[in-house]
Every structure is written in structure tokens, then in C-alpha cells.
Amino acid sequence: MTADELPFNNSFAELPPAFYTRLMPTPLPSPYFIAASTPAAALVGLDPQALAQEDFVTVFTGNKVAVRSQPLSAVYSGHQFGVWAGQLGDGRAIVLGDLPTANGPMELQLKGAGLTPYSRMGDGRAVLRSSIREFLCSEAMAALGIPTTRALMLTGSHQRVMRETVETAAVVTRMAPTFVRFGSFEHWLYRGKQAQRGGDELKILADYVIKNWYPEFLGSANPYKELLAEVTRRTAHMIAHWQAVGFMHGVMNTDNMSILGLTLDYGPFGFMEAFDANHICNHTDQGGRYSYANQVPVGHWNCYALGNALLPLIGTPEDTEEALDAYRPAFGAKLDELLHAKLGLFDARDGDSALFDDMFKLLQANHADFTLFFRRLGDLQLDGGVEQDAPLRDLFIDREAFDAWAGQYRARLRLEHSQDALRRTAMHRSNPKYVLRNYLAQTAIEQAQNGDFGGVHKLLAVLERPFDEQPENESYAALPPDWAAHLEVSCSS
């Protein structure tokens, strides 16, 4: 199949014109291939090797439009850092259309494809640095089993783009069943209020989402209430997954929240290293709104913003509130399930919450490395002692405090007659050895900026198998070097 033969459709283009602007991507000079994801390509039936060919590079940079593509950029609004920001939209993203898959259509979108009517003061471009981060993290999160948008491929150009410094341009082809956001609904609520008229577009959009992704609600007495409740549950589950792996999004604005409960828009994200529940991964977030600990309540706040947008369709504040009540139990149950798996506990017992709480207090007091702690915990032996515990124990300054908690943990394991080998296997399937630490991304970025994309390819291959031992790649699981403490990511990342 050539790029021109891609069987694009575009269900979003069937909505009224008020929902989007049809436009063509802006070409980049001399685009070149950087990388493609084999698992993502498989989802849409494409050969990852073929993606490196010129015709695919041309189409997936935006220099040519495939015959059946219907490019457009969507309008939406949103709350940014808790403040209503008004109209936003795809300021540097252009939808090409959707491709058929075994699990339904998958929408393909070029991020960094040029100016759109929603670019505001932006230039419509993405830079190599941020594009590498989004490409790698999208696929790393998928390999971790966390709901996420996907990244098909990455292309670049030597065209200069100004951020804090002069950088070069890049385009990420990203994929999701839909890129409709919480802010897509907020947009029509506020537009309707301003125009002092009914929310026809709000209903059209909700019906479109329900028909295509929540058809089980079509016969419901109140499908909009069911939609809100299910999106709330999915969002709670997604954030529980984030917390369990130490992922921090960095910009949980309502325009960055997926109506499908997918991790959406990778900017100033980070994976927890030295544990600090108040850690802020986004240098722009001076107030700490999107700190690790705050992700849980902010996720709930964002669901309330969606509920407010859907209220005219749901009908009553009581029904809306009832749908939103799904958040806390859904989050708690999912996180409890994930923590039991991370600690190799095969059943739930009284006192487990206290064990988990004491563990997080221990991690906080010692700022132990989050990923290494859980991975090495899988190697703990039921009858082991100080010597056998050394690799894990040495992550803690207060080793006596660790010994005390380890005693609690071993006592709990004995209650269910835990077996070391079985537990280790199970825990290593739940606790990754490899995550996209900022210093690993930065090293690959600096190599790429000098024309060497080998680091991107290598890191992608490692992150596609995060739970495997990969002894040949042991260095990718190491504690961050001292210089990594000075790395900062911001909203321009």
C-alpha cells in the first residue's frame, strides 16, 4: 500500500462545519524520517518499514495530502490551570482522518503541521525536542498498560522554530479513536450561554460520541448521565494507573482530558524518581496545581467541569452529581487493585490500607526512587535479612525505618503463605524496570539534535518491553545522574 492508497474516512468531518475548520497542512522543507512505532503501526495495519519511505514521510509530515484524507482542525475551549481560557482548539494539530482497524476506526492527527485558525499567538509548529518526548512517552505508556493516545511515527525538518532558543521542527503522527476532549463540550456550553440560545451543538456532539464510542447507552433513559458516569469512571481509572506508576501529566487542563479516558497531550510530563508526593514536574506550574498528589482531586474537578457542560442535556443537578459520584470509589478500587498487584498480594485483608500508607510515608521521608523501590521489592525474600535486602534497603537513608516496614510486609505475606518465586514473577509483571526518565529522554534528544537518532530508536525499543529484565540494557534502569536534578520541563516542552 502506498500513502495515497490509505483508506481514510473522517467521521468528525460529518459534523456541522461549526465544529472544525477544513484546511491543508503547511509543508516543511526537506522532511526526513526519524522513527516509527511497530506496535502502533500494527494497530492500523501498516508496515513500520514502509513508513520510512518517501511517500509516507511526505504525507505524515503534511507536505502532501492522501487522496481520501479530509484534513481539518477542531475547535474546543477549556479551563487552563483552573481558569476559564475561552476558545482554544487545535492550534498545531491537523486531523487527516481515520483508518479502519479490528477494534473500530482510529483517527490520525499530525501534531506540528502548521498554523490553524486556533493557533492564537502560536506558530503551529512543534519542535524536535517536544516531539521526541511525546512520541516516546505515548508508546511507553501503552507498553505499561496505561490508557493513552498512540504515536505512529516521527518526522523532522531543518526548518528553524523559535522557542526559548532556536530549534528545529518536527511532526508527530498520533492516533486515538477520537481526540474529543472535555473542553469540546465546555466550548458549546459557554458559546450557548453567550448567544443566549439552546445548545444544539452540545447535543450533536454528545450524540456523536455516544453513537460511536458508547453505543451501549443509546437505549438508556438518560444516555447523557450514563456518558458522564462512564467518562468519570474511566478518568478515575486512568489517574489510578498514573499514580501507581509514578507518572505526572503536568498540564491537566480540561482541554487535555480525553472523553475516552486516555492520557492525552504529552508536554511537561515526568515519571517520579526520588519520591515526593508534592513533586511538580512542570516548571510553569508555580502553584503546584498539577503536582503528583493533586492529580487525584484535579481529575475529579475536571469531571465536574465536564458535568457542568453536560448538565443541560442530563437535566438536573442531582442526576449530574450522582454520575460524578462514581469518581472516588472508582479511583479507590482501581488504585487498591494496582497496589495489591505491585506488592504481590493476591488477596485483600484488613490492615492492607495501613501497610500501603506506611509504605508511602517511608518513601516520602527517604525520597526513595519510586521505580527502583517497587522493582527491587519483587526480589525481597520472605526469610531474607539485612544482607539479602541490601539492594532495596540501600535506597533508604533511614534503614532501620525500612527494616521495620519490611517486617510488617513480611508478616502480611506470611498470612497468605506467599511463595518467593511466584510472587517475584507476578510483581515483575506489575512493576516496570524501565520508564521514560527525563534524563533518558534528554540524552536521546541531544543526540537527535546532532543528527543521531540511534538514541531514540534504542530508547523506544527498551520502553516497548518495560517489564522485561533486558540485562543488556541495565544502564537504562539506573538511578538518575546528578546532572539530571537540574533538568526542567515546561509548557513549551
Tab-separated table of C-alpha atoms in Angstrom:
chain	number	residue	atom	x	y	z
A	1	MET	CA	0.000	0.000	0.000
A	2	THR	CA	1.236	3.488	-0.837
A	3	ALA	CA	0.449	6.535	1.263
A	4	ASP	CA	-2.015	7.693	-1.414
A	5	GLU	CA	-3.935	4.441	-1.029
A	6	LEU	CA	-4.587	4.866	2.695
A	7	PRO	CA	-8.332	4.176	3.195
A	8	PHE	CA	-9.106	7.322	5.141
A	9	ASN	CA	-12.577	8.180	6.346
A	10	ASN	CA	-13.413	11.094	8.663
A	11	SER	CA	-16.453	10.758	10.887
A	12	PHE	CA	-15.728	14.072	12.605
A	13	ALA	CA	-15.998	15.813	9.217
A	14	GLU	CA	-19.621	14.659	9.074
A	15	LEU	CA	-20.473	17.008	11.950
A	16	PRO	CA	-21.663	20.545	11.081
A	17	PRO	CA	-18.944	22.992	9.947
A	18	ALA	CA	-19.067	24.889	13.265
A	19	PHE	CA	-17.100	22.060	14.895
A	20	TYR	CA	-13.956	22.451	12.816
A	21	THR	CA	-12.120	24.244	10.052
A	22	ARG	CA	-11.105	22.380	6.924
A	23	LEU	CA	-7.555	23.277	5.944
A	24	MET	CA	-4.384	21.856	4.490
A	25	PRO	CA	-1.205	21.240	6.489
A	26	THR	CA	1.654	23.658	5.861
A	27	PRO	CA	4.599	21.859	4.193
A	28	LEU	CA	8.004	21.661	5.834
A	29	PRO	CA	11.175	21.881	3.744
A	30	SER	CA	13.033	18.600	3.095
A	31	PRO	CA	11.255	16.403	5.666
A	32	TYR	CA	13.045	13.300	6.861
A	33	PHE	CA	12.080	10.122	8.716
A	34	ILE	CA	13.121	9.763	12.353
A	35	ALA	CA	11.250	6.801	13.849
A	36	ALA	CA	8.086	4.698	13.739
A	37	SER	CA	6.381	2.534	16.333
A	38	THR	CA	5.927	-1.092	15.291
A	39	PRO	CA	3.069	-1.755	17.784
A	40	ALA	CA	1.227	1.428	16.750
A	41	ALA	CA	1.674	0.634	13.059
A	42	ALA	CA	0.216	-2.828	13.652
A	43	LEU	CA	-2.953	-1.249	15.074
A	44	VAL	CA	-3.724	0.371	11.715
A	45	GLY	CA	-2.295	-2.378	9.520
A	46	LEU	CA	0.777	-0.521	8.323
A	47	ASP	CA	4.301	-1.815	7.764
A	48	PRO	CA	6.647	0.208	10.007
A	49	GLN	CA	9.460	-0.206	7.479
A	50	ALA	CA	7.260	1.230	4.726
A	51	LEU	CA	6.679	4.320	6.868
A	52	ALA	CA	10.297	5.304	6.293
A	53	GLN	CA	9.662	5.587	2.556
A	54	GLU	CA	9.392	8.994	0.958
A	55	ASP	CA	5.665	8.910	0.162
A	56	PHE	CA	4.718	8.137	3.778
A	57	VAL	CA	7.180	10.704	5.121
A	58	THR	CA	5.646	13.290	2.796
A	59	VAL	CA	2.062	12.528	3.837
A	60	PHE	CA	2.811	12.195	7.549
A	61	THR	CA	4.731	15.471	7.620
A	62	GLY	CA	1.885	17.310	5.900
A	63	ASN	CA	3.674	18.070	2.631
A	64	LYS	CA	1.111	16.088	0.654
A	65	VAL	CA	-2.457	15.017	1.412
A	66	ALA	CA	-3.558	11.456	0.707
A	67	VAL	CA	-6.378	11.144	-1.823
A	68	ARG	CA	-9.076	10.150	0.675
A	69	SER	CA	-7.917	12.362	3.528
A	70	GLN	CA	-10.161	15.200	4.731
A	71	PRO	CA	-7.856	17.409	6.803
A	72	LEU	CA	-9.368	19.584	9.498
A	73	SER	CA	-8.669	21.160	12.865
A	74	ALA	CA	-11.235	21.010	15.671
A	75	VAL	CA	-12.434	23.834	17.881
A	76	TYR	CA	-12.758	23.455	21.642
A	77	SER	CA	-12.365	25.534	24.792
A	78	GLY	CA	-11.290	24.761	28.324
A	79	HIS	CA	-10.097	25.609	31.793
A	80	GLN	CA	-6.332	26.093	31.973
A	81	PHE	CA	-4.798	25.918	35.461
A	82	GLY	CA	-8.327	26.191	36.839
A	83	VAL	CA	-9.179	29.400	34.970
A	84	TRP	CA	-11.614	29.618	32.072
A	85	ALA	CA	-9.499	30.278	28.973
A	86	GLY	CA	-12.238	30.646	26.375
A	87	GLN	CA	-11.867	29.326	22.863
A	88	LEU	CA	-8.832	27.177	22.189
A	89	GLY	CA	-8.752	24.451	19.532
A	90	ASP	CA	-6.200	22.502	17.540
A	91	GLY	CA	-3.551	25.196	17.411
A	92	ARG	CA	-0.914	22.987	15.805
A	93	ALA	CA	-2.759	19.741	15.092
A	94	ILE	CA	-4.493	18.700	11.890
A	95	VAL	CA	-6.649	15.591	11.623
A	96	LEU	CA	-6.055	13.570	8.477
A	97	GLY	CA	-8.984	11.224	9.041
A	98	ASP	CA	-9.472	7.774	10.500
A	99	LEU	CA	-8.289	4.364	9.350
A	100	PRO	CA	-10.206	1.117	9.880
A	101	THR	CA	-8.935	-1.352	12.499
A	102	ALA	CA	-10.203	-4.568	14.051
A	103	ASN	CA	-11.410	-2.526	17.035
A	104	GLY	CA	-13.021	0.317	15.125
A	105	PRO	CA	-11.739	3.448	13.385
A	106	MET	CA	-8.501	5.046	14.555
A	107	GLU	CA	-8.092	8.782	13.972
A	108	LEU	CA	-4.705	10.014	12.735
A	109	GLN	CA	-3.565	13.515	13.525
A	110	LEU	CA	-0.443	15.498	12.620
A	111	LYS	CA	0.907	17.497	15.553
A	112	GLY	CA	3.120	20.339	14.380
A	113	ALA	CA	1.636	20.619	10.887
A	114	GLY	CA	1.353	24.404	10.751
A	115	LEU	CA	-0.917	27.314	11.578
A	116	THR	CA	-4.639	26.831	12.090
A	117	PRO	CA	-7.384	29.349	12.936
A	118	TYR	CA	-6.955	28.241	16.563
A	119	SER	CA	-3.208	28.871	16.845
A	120	ARG	CA	-3.728	32.158	18.710
A	121	MET	CA	-0.188	33.519	19.198
A	122	GLY	CA	1.470	30.175	18.368
A	123	ASP	CA	3.299	29.286	15.180
A	124	GLY	CA	1.537	25.972	14.602
A	125	ARG	CA	4.787	24.060	14.774
A	126	ALA	CA	6.240	21.501	17.158
A	127	VAL	CA	9.952	21.241	17.847
A	128	LEU	CA	12.134	18.152	17.724
A	129	ARG	CA	12.671	18.161	21.488
A	130	SER	CA	8.993	18.058	22.480
A	131	SER	CA	8.074	15.751	19.598
A	132	ILE	CA	10.601	13.123	20.680
A	133	ARG	CA	9.206	13.287	24.206
A	134	GLU	CA	5.613	12.839	23.029
A	135	PHE	CA	6.498	10.058	20.595
A	136	LEU	CA	8.438	8.068	23.175
A	137	CYS	CA	6.066	8.600	26.086
A	138	SER	CA	2.927	7.724	24.132
A	139	GLU	CA	4.379	4.339	23.286
A	140	ALA	CA	5.991	3.862	26.707
A	141	MET	CA	2.634	4.397	28.410
A	142	ALA	CA	0.926	1.934	26.071
A	143	ALA	CA	3.554	-0.690	26.902
A	144	LEU	CA	2.900	-0.060	30.611
A	145	GLY	CA	-0.775	-0.851	30.043
A	146	ILE	CA	-1.958	2.704	30.734
A	147	PRO	CA	-4.812	4.131	28.617
A	148	THR	CA	-3.232	6.556	26.158
A	149	THR	CA	-3.231	8.086	22.731
A	150	ARG	CA	-0.617	6.499	20.483
A	151	ALA	CA	2.251	7.762	18.325
A	152	LEU	CA	2.661	6.207	14.893
A	153	MET	CA	5.732	7.999	13.616
A	154	LEU	CA	8.006	10.987	13.912
A	155	THR	CA	9.442	13.115	11.123
A	156	GLY	CA	11.690	16.157	11.173
A	157	SER	CA	12.892	19.107	9.143
A	158	HIS	CA	15.774	21.542	9.431
A	159	GLN	CA	13.315	24.464	9.419
A	160	ARG	CA	14.127	26.705	12.360
A	161	VAL	CA	11.499	27.325	15.052
A	162	MET	CA	11.828	29.800	17.890
A	163	ARG	CA	11.065	28.722	21.446
A	164	GLU	CA	13.308	29.761	24.350
A	165	THR	CA	16.070	29.212	21.787
A	166	VAL	CA	16.114	28.416	18.085
A	167	GLU	CA	15.207	24.761	17.492
A	168	THR	CA	14.219	22.635	14.518
A	169	ALA	CA	10.731	21.484	13.536
A	170	ALA	CA	9.213	18.020	13.795
A	171	VAL	CA	5.818	16.371	13.320
A	172	VAL	CA	4.303	13.545	15.386
A	173	THR	CA	1.608	11.423	13.796
A	174	ARG	CA	-0.533	10.493	16.747
A	175	MET	CA	-3.552	8.244	16.931
A	176	ALA	CA	-6.681	7.739	19.040
A	177	PRO	CA	-10.206	6.525	18.358
A	178	THR	CA	-11.157	10.179	18.883
A	179	PHE	CA	-9.467	13.333	20.136
A	180	VAL	CA	-12.703	14.809	21.538
A	181	ARG	CA	-11.962	16.396	24.923
A	182	PHE	CA	-13.800	17.647	27.964
A	183	GLY	CA	-13.181	21.118	26.554
A	184	SER	CA	-15.016	20.157	23.357
A	185	PHE	CA	-18.237	20.087	25.414
A	186	GLU	CA	-17.353	23.119	27.508
A	187	HIS	CA	-16.954	25.107	24.301
A	188	TRP	CA	-20.578	24.657	23.285
A	189	LEU	CA	-21.952	25.239	26.777
A	190	TYR	CA	-20.255	28.625	27.026
A	191	ARG	CA	-20.976	29.558	23.421
A	192	GLY	CA	-24.628	28.777	24.068
A	193	LYS	CA	-24.641	30.964	27.178
A	194	GLN	CA	-23.048	33.850	25.293
A	195	ALA	CA	-25.580	33.548	22.475
A	196	GLN	CA	-28.443	33.045	24.950
A	197	ARG	CA	-29.825	30.154	22.938
A	198	GLY	CA	-30.213	26.405	23.150
A	199	GLY	CA	-27.295	24.006	22.979
A	200	ASP	CA	-27.933	22.296	19.638
A	201	GLU	CA	-24.220	21.736	19.035
A	202	LEU	CA	-23.784	20.373	22.562
A	203	LYS	CA	-26.399	17.705	21.872
A	204	ILE	CA	-24.987	16.947	18.430
A	205	LEU	CA	-21.532	16.386	19.898
A	206	ALA	CA	-22.801	14.241	22.778
A	207	ASP	CA	-24.909	12.132	20.416
A	208	TYR	CA	-21.885	11.721	18.111
A	209	VAL	CA	-19.697	10.492	20.982
A	210	ILE	CA	-22.357	8.140	22.336
A	211	LYS	CA	-23.160	6.659	18.928
A	212	ASN	CA	-19.532	5.970	18.056
A	213	TRP	CA	-17.895	5.080	21.402
A	214	TYR	CA	-20.629	4.457	23.967
A	215	PRO	CA	-23.402	2.783	21.928
A	216	GLU	CA	-24.473	0.760	24.972
A	217	PHE	CA	-26.141	3.938	26.267
A	218	LEU	CA	-28.289	4.570	23.195
A	219	GLY	CA	-31.341	2.914	24.711
A	220	SER	CA	-30.850	4.385	28.176
A	221	ALA	CA	-33.464	6.570	29.825
A	222	ASN	CA	-30.752	9.227	30.292
A	223	PRO	CA	-27.805	8.463	27.978
A	224	TYR	CA	-26.036	11.737	28.847
A	225	LYS	CA	-25.968	10.865	32.533
A	226	GLU	CA	-24.612	7.420	31.656
A	227	LEU	CA	-21.982	9.061	29.441
A	228	LEU	CA	-20.812	11.327	32.260
A	229	ALA	CA	-20.699	8.469	34.760
A	230	GLU	CA	-18.663	6.252	32.431
A	231	VAL	CA	-16.220	9.009	31.448
A	232	THR	CA	-15.831	9.797	35.158
A	233	ARG	CA	-15.030	6.140	35.907
A	234	ARG	CA	-12.552	5.916	33.041
A	235	THR	CA	-10.836	9.105	34.136
A	236	ALA	CA	-10.556	7.828	37.702
A	237	HIS	CA	-9.070	4.532	36.476
A	238	MET	CA	-6.576	6.350	34.244
A	239	ILE	CA	-5.358	8.534	37.107
A	240	ALA	CA	-5.068	5.499	39.395
A	241	HIS	CA	-2.751	3.993	36.767
A	242	TRP	CA	-0.744	7.241	36.704
A	243	GLN	CA	-0.342	7.247	40.473
A	244	ALA	CA	0.629	3.577	40.581
A	245	VAL	CA	3.480	4.013	38.107
A	246	GLY	CA	4.544	7.479	39.308
A	247	PHE	CA	3.521	9.303	36.131
A	248	MET	CA	2.791	13.024	36.288
A	249	HIS	CA	0.984	14.681	33.395
A	250	GLY	CA	1.967	18.248	34.157
A	251	VAL	CA	-0.909	20.060	32.383
A	252	MET	CA	-4.243	18.545	33.391
A	253	ASN	CA	-6.298	21.319	31.802
A	254	THR	CA	-9.802	20.349	30.707
A	255	ASP	CA	-8.775	20.711	27.068
A	256	ASN	CA	-6.191	17.984	27.716
A	257	MET	CA	-8.712	15.476	29.105
A	258	SER	CA	-9.932	12.760	26.742
A	259	ILE	CA	-13.610	11.837	26.539
A	260	LEU	CA	-12.400	8.212	26.320
A	261	GLY	CA	-10.265	8.358	29.459
A	262	LEU	CA	-6.969	8.287	27.545
A	263	THR	CA	-3.770	10.059	28.529
A	264	LEU	CA	-3.767	12.977	26.108
A	265	ASP	CA	-1.207	15.667	25.175
A	266	TYR	CA	2.297	14.919	26.403
A	267	GLY	CA	4.030	18.166	27.272
A	268	PRO	CA	5.836	18.730	30.583
A	269	PHE	CA	5.269	15.217	31.925
A	270	GLY	CA	7.559	13.281	34.238
A	271	PHE	CA	7.990	9.950	35.993
A	272	MET	CA	8.575	10.102	39.725
A	273	GLU	CA	12.175	9.452	40.748
A	274	ALA	CA	13.027	10.492	44.336
A	275	PHE	CA	9.563	10.156	45.834
A	276	ASP	CA	7.847	13.350	46.881
A	277	ALA	CA	4.062	13.398	46.833
A	278	ASN	CA	4.197	17.179	46.297
A	279	HIS	CA	6.567	16.961	43.332
A	280	ILE	CA	5.723	19.325	40.454
A	281	CYS	CA	7.018	18.108	37.117
A	282	ASN	CA	6.024	21.251	35.177
A	283	HIS	CA	8.300	24.251	35.771
A	284	THR	CA	5.483	26.528	34.544
A	285	ASP	CA	3.156	25.269	37.290
A	286	GLN	CA	4.426	27.569	40.009
A	287	GLY	CA	1.413	26.959	42.259
A	288	GLY	CA	1.676	23.188	42.104
A	289	ARG	CA	-1.866	22.669	40.843
A	290	TYR	CA	-0.761	19.590	38.915
A	291	SER	CA	1.599	18.037	41.432
A	292	TYR	CA	1.648	14.251	41.822
A	293	ALA	CA	-0.676	14.334	44.851
A	294	ASN	CA	-3.029	16.862	43.269
A	295	GLN	CA	-3.653	14.778	40.153
A	296	VAL	CA	-6.358	12.853	42.005
A	297	PRO	CA	-8.543	15.812	43.113
A	298	VAL	CA	-7.863	17.719	39.883
A	299	GLY	CA	-9.104	14.735	37.888
A	300	HIS	CA	-12.334	14.947	39.905
A	301	TRP	CA	-12.506	18.725	39.378
A	302	ASN	CA	-12.172	18.228	35.639
A	303	CYS	CA	-15.009	15.696	35.657
A	304	TYR	CA	-17.130	18.323	37.430
A	305	ALA	CA	-16.307	20.757	34.617
A	306	LEU	CA	-17.493	18.151	32.116
A	307	GLY	CA	-20.588	17.528	34.221
A	308	ASN	CA	-21.357	21.233	34.213
A	309	ALA	CA	-21.077	21.242	30.422
A	310	LEU	CA	-23.407	18.245	30.099
A	311	LEU	CA	-25.930	19.493	32.684
A	312	PRO	CA	-28.318	20.968	30.076
A	313	LEU	CA	-28.550	17.520	28.495
A	314	ILE	CA	-28.603	15.480	31.709
A	315	GLY	CA	-31.409	17.607	33.083
A	316	THR	CA	-30.908	18.006	36.827
A	317	PRO	CA	-28.018	18.829	39.146
A	318	GLU	CA	-28.953	15.766	41.217
A	319	ASP	CA	-28.503	13.387	38.278
A	320	THR	CA	-25.263	15.105	37.329
A	321	GLU	CA	-23.952	14.832	40.878
A	322	GLU	CA	-24.937	11.171	41.018
A	323	ALA	CA	-22.937	10.467	37.856
A	324	LEU	CA	-19.911	12.301	39.257
A	325	ASP	CA	-20.115	10.297	42.473
A	326	ALA	CA	-18.559	7.421	40.502
A	327	TYR	CA	-15.122	9.058	40.692
A	328	ARG	CA	-13.904	8.401	44.240
A	329	PRO	CA	-14.977	4.742	44.528
A	330	ALA	CA	-13.684	4.002	41.028
A	331	PHE	CA	-10.313	5.595	41.778
A	332	GLY	CA	-10.025	3.953	45.190
A	333	ALA	CA	-10.907	0.500	43.949
A	334	LYS	CA	-8.551	0.667	40.968
A	335	LEU	CA	-5.617	2.030	42.978
A	336	ASP	CA	-6.213	-0.596	45.670
A	337	GLU	CA	-6.159	-3.302	42.990
A	338	LEU	CA	-2.964	-1.927	41.469
A	339	LEU	CA	-1.184	-1.588	44.823
A	340	HIS	CA	-2.049	-5.148	45.784
A	341	ALA	CA	-0.527	-6.288	42.493
A	342	LYS	CA	2.560	-4.095	42.966
A	343	LEU	CA	3.162	-5.617	46.404
A	344	GLY	CA	2.468	-9.171	45.256
A	345	LEU	CA	-0.587	-9.559	47.468
A	346	PHE	CA	-3.063	-11.981	45.947
A	347	ASP	CA	-5.968	-11.242	48.286
A	348	ALA	CA	-7.219	-8.220	50.207
A	349	ARG	CA	-7.222	-8.166	54.005
A	350	ASP	CA	-7.917	-5.795	56.845
A	351	GLY	CA	-4.862	-3.701	57.526
A	352	ASP	CA	-3.679	-3.501	53.912
A	353	SER	CA	-4.503	0.208	53.705
A	354	ALA	CA	-2.314	0.875	56.735
A	355	LEU	CA	0.512	-1.106	55.132
A	356	PHE	CA	0.211	0.975	51.966
A	357	ASP	CA	0.044	4.241	53.911
A	358	ASP	CA	3.124	3.341	55.948
A	359	MET	CA	4.945	2.453	52.727
A	360	PHE	CA	4.236	5.836	51.154
A	361	LYS	CA	5.247	7.624	54.373
A	362	LEU	CA	8.529	5.696	54.272
A	363	LEU	CA	9.105	6.607	50.632
A	364	GLN	CA	8.300	10.248	51.355
A	365	ALA	CA	10.579	10.510	54.378
A	366	ASN	CA	13.512	8.967	52.489
A	367	HIS	CA	12.805	10.233	48.972
A	368	ALA	CA	13.492	6.725	47.706
A	369	ASP	CA	13.443	6.139	43.958
A	370	PHE	CA	9.864	5.178	43.060
A	371	THR	CA	10.515	2.794	40.151
A	372	LEU	CA	13.524	1.056	41.678
A	373	PHE	CA	11.756	0.564	45.013
A	374	PHE	CA	8.854	-1.369	43.564
A	375	ARG	CA	11.020	-3.323	41.142
A	376	ARG	CA	13.503	-4.393	43.820
A	377	LEU	CA	10.694	-5.136	46.244
A	378	GLY	CA	9.820	-8.053	43.976
A	379	ASP	CA	13.192	-9.624	44.839
A	380	LEU	CA	12.599	-9.493	48.589
A	381	GLN	CA	12.749	-12.945	50.145
A	382	LEU	CA	10.278	-13.965	52.799
A	383	ASP	CA	13.014	-15.321	55.070
A	384	GLY	CA	15.687	-12.862	53.976
A	385	GLY	CA	17.556	-10.440	56.190
A	386	VAL	CA	19.676	-7.330	56.015
A	387	GLU	CA	22.217	-8.841	53.617
A	388	GLN	CA	19.651	-10.127	51.135
A	389	ASP	CA	17.679	-6.864	51.385
A	390	ALA	CA	20.720	-4.684	50.638
A	391	PRO	CA	19.861	-3.599	47.043
A	392	LEU	CA	16.414	-2.489	48.226
A	393	ARG	CA	17.459	-1.321	51.680
A	394	ASP	CA	20.175	0.922	50.251
A	395	LEU	CA	17.529	3.103	48.594
A	396	PHE	CA	16.697	4.420	52.081
A	397	ILE	CA	18.624	6.813	54.301
A	398	ASP	CA	16.806	5.530	57.393
A	399	ARG	CA	17.493	1.827	57.006
A	400	GLU	CA	16.026	0.967	60.380
A	401	ALA	CA	12.721	2.500	59.300
A	402	PHE	CA	12.865	0.380	56.166
A	403	ASP	CA	13.584	-2.722	58.266
A	404	ALA	CA	10.516	-2.015	60.385
A	405	TRP	CA	8.239	-1.657	57.357
A	406	ALA	CA	9.777	-4.719	55.696
A	407	GLY	CA	8.891	-6.644	58.857
A	408	GLN	CA	5.267	-5.534	58.503
A	409	TYR	CA	5.299	-6.518	54.851
A	410	ARG	CA	6.777	-9.969	55.500
A	411	ALA	CA	4.198	-10.608	58.207
A	412	ARG	CA	1.456	-9.736	55.737
A	413	LEU	CA	2.962	-12.044	53.102
A	414	ARG	CA	3.015	-14.928	55.565
A	415	LEU	CA	-0.707	-14.515	56.181
A	416	GLU	CA	-1.363	-15.717	52.640
A	417	HIS	CA	1.527	-18.214	52.585
A	418	SER	CA	3.291	-16.262	49.851
A	419	GLN	CA	5.952	-18.033	47.797
A	420	ASP	CA	9.021	-16.033	46.734
A	421	ALA	CA	9.299	-17.287	43.139
A	422	LEU	CA	5.610	-16.926	42.290
A	423	ARG	CA	5.393	-13.532	43.948
A	424	ARG	CA	8.513	-12.264	42.186
A	425	THR	CA	7.162	-13.257	38.775
A	426	ALA	CA	3.823	-11.592	39.465
A	427	MET	CA	5.378	-8.405	40.868
A	428	HIS	CA	7.758	-8.021	37.956
A	429	ARG	CA	4.744	-8.080	35.643
A	430	SER	CA	3.268	-5.144	37.596
A	431	ASN	CA	6.372	-3.086	38.410
A	432	PRO	CA	8.314	-1.817	35.400
A	433	LYS	CA	12.066	-1.825	35.373
A	434	TYR	CA	12.210	0.824	32.649
A	435	VAL	CA	10.300	4.105	32.474
A	436	LEU	CA	10.945	7.244	30.454
A	437	ARG	CA	13.042	9.146	32.966
A	438	ASN	CA	13.696	12.745	31.955
A	439	TYR	CA	17.442	12.232	31.708
A	440	LEU	CA	16.999	9.311	29.302
A	441	ALA	CA	14.755	11.433	27.099
A	442	GLN	CA	17.175	14.358	27.305
A	443	THR	CA	20.146	12.207	26.257
A	444	ALA	CA	18.237	10.896	23.230
A	445	ILE	CA	17.102	14.439	22.373
A	446	GLU	CA	20.616	15.863	22.461
A	447	GLN	CA	21.862	13.074	20.209
A	448	ALA	CA	18.972	13.707	17.806
A	449	GLN	CA	19.672	17.433	17.740
A	450	ASN	CA	23.143	16.488	16.487
A	451	GLY	CA	21.668	14.297	13.751
A	452	ASP	CA	21.968	10.917	15.505
A	453	PHE	CA	18.596	9.211	16.001
A	454	GLY	CA	20.074	5.971	17.295
A	455	GLY	CA	19.298	7.008	20.874
A	456	VAL	CA	15.614	7.488	20.046
A	457	HIS	CA	15.435	4.070	18.372
A	458	LYS	CA	17.230	2.367	21.246
A	459	LEU	CA	15.133	4.018	23.947
A	460	LEU	CA	11.924	3.162	22.085
A	461	ALA	CA	12.965	-0.494	21.902
A	462	VAL	CA	13.751	-0.579	25.633
A	463	LEU	CA	10.473	1.108	26.603
A	464	GLU	CA	8.412	-1.279	24.483
A	465	ARG	CA	9.388	-4.040	26.982
A	466	PRO	CA	9.321	-2.187	30.324
A	467	PHE	CA	8.722	-5.271	32.495
A	468	ASP	CA	11.458	-7.455	30.980
A	469	GLU	CA	14.859	-7.727	32.638
A	470	GLN	CA	16.833	-6.773	29.481
A	471	PRO	CA	20.262	-7.305	31.106
A	472	GLU	CA	21.951	-5.782	28.056
A	473	ASN	CA	20.107	-2.514	28.804
A	474	GLU	CA	20.722	-2.384	32.558
A	475	SER	CA	22.040	1.178	32.341
A	476	TYR	CA	18.572	2.413	31.328
A	477	ALA	CA	17.257	1.325	34.746
A	478	ALA	CA	19.920	3.132	36.773
A	479	LEU	CA	19.376	5.945	39.239
A	480	PRO	CA	19.492	9.331	37.504
A	481	PRO	CA	22.896	11.045	37.382
A	482	ASP	CA	23.492	14.199	39.400
A	483	TRP	CA	23.105	16.467	36.373
A	484	ALA	CA	19.522	15.221	35.882
A	485	ALA	CA	18.433	17.091	39.002
A	486	HIS	CA	18.804	20.344	37.052
A	487	LEU	CA	16.532	19.313	34.158
A	488	GLU	CA	13.329	21.312	33.858
A	489	VAL	CA	10.340	20.816	31.585
A	490	SER	CA	7.711	23.445	30.982
A	491	CYS	CA	4.644	24.067	28.849
A	492	SER	CA	6.961	24.699	25.883
A	493	SER	CA	8.264	21.127	26.243
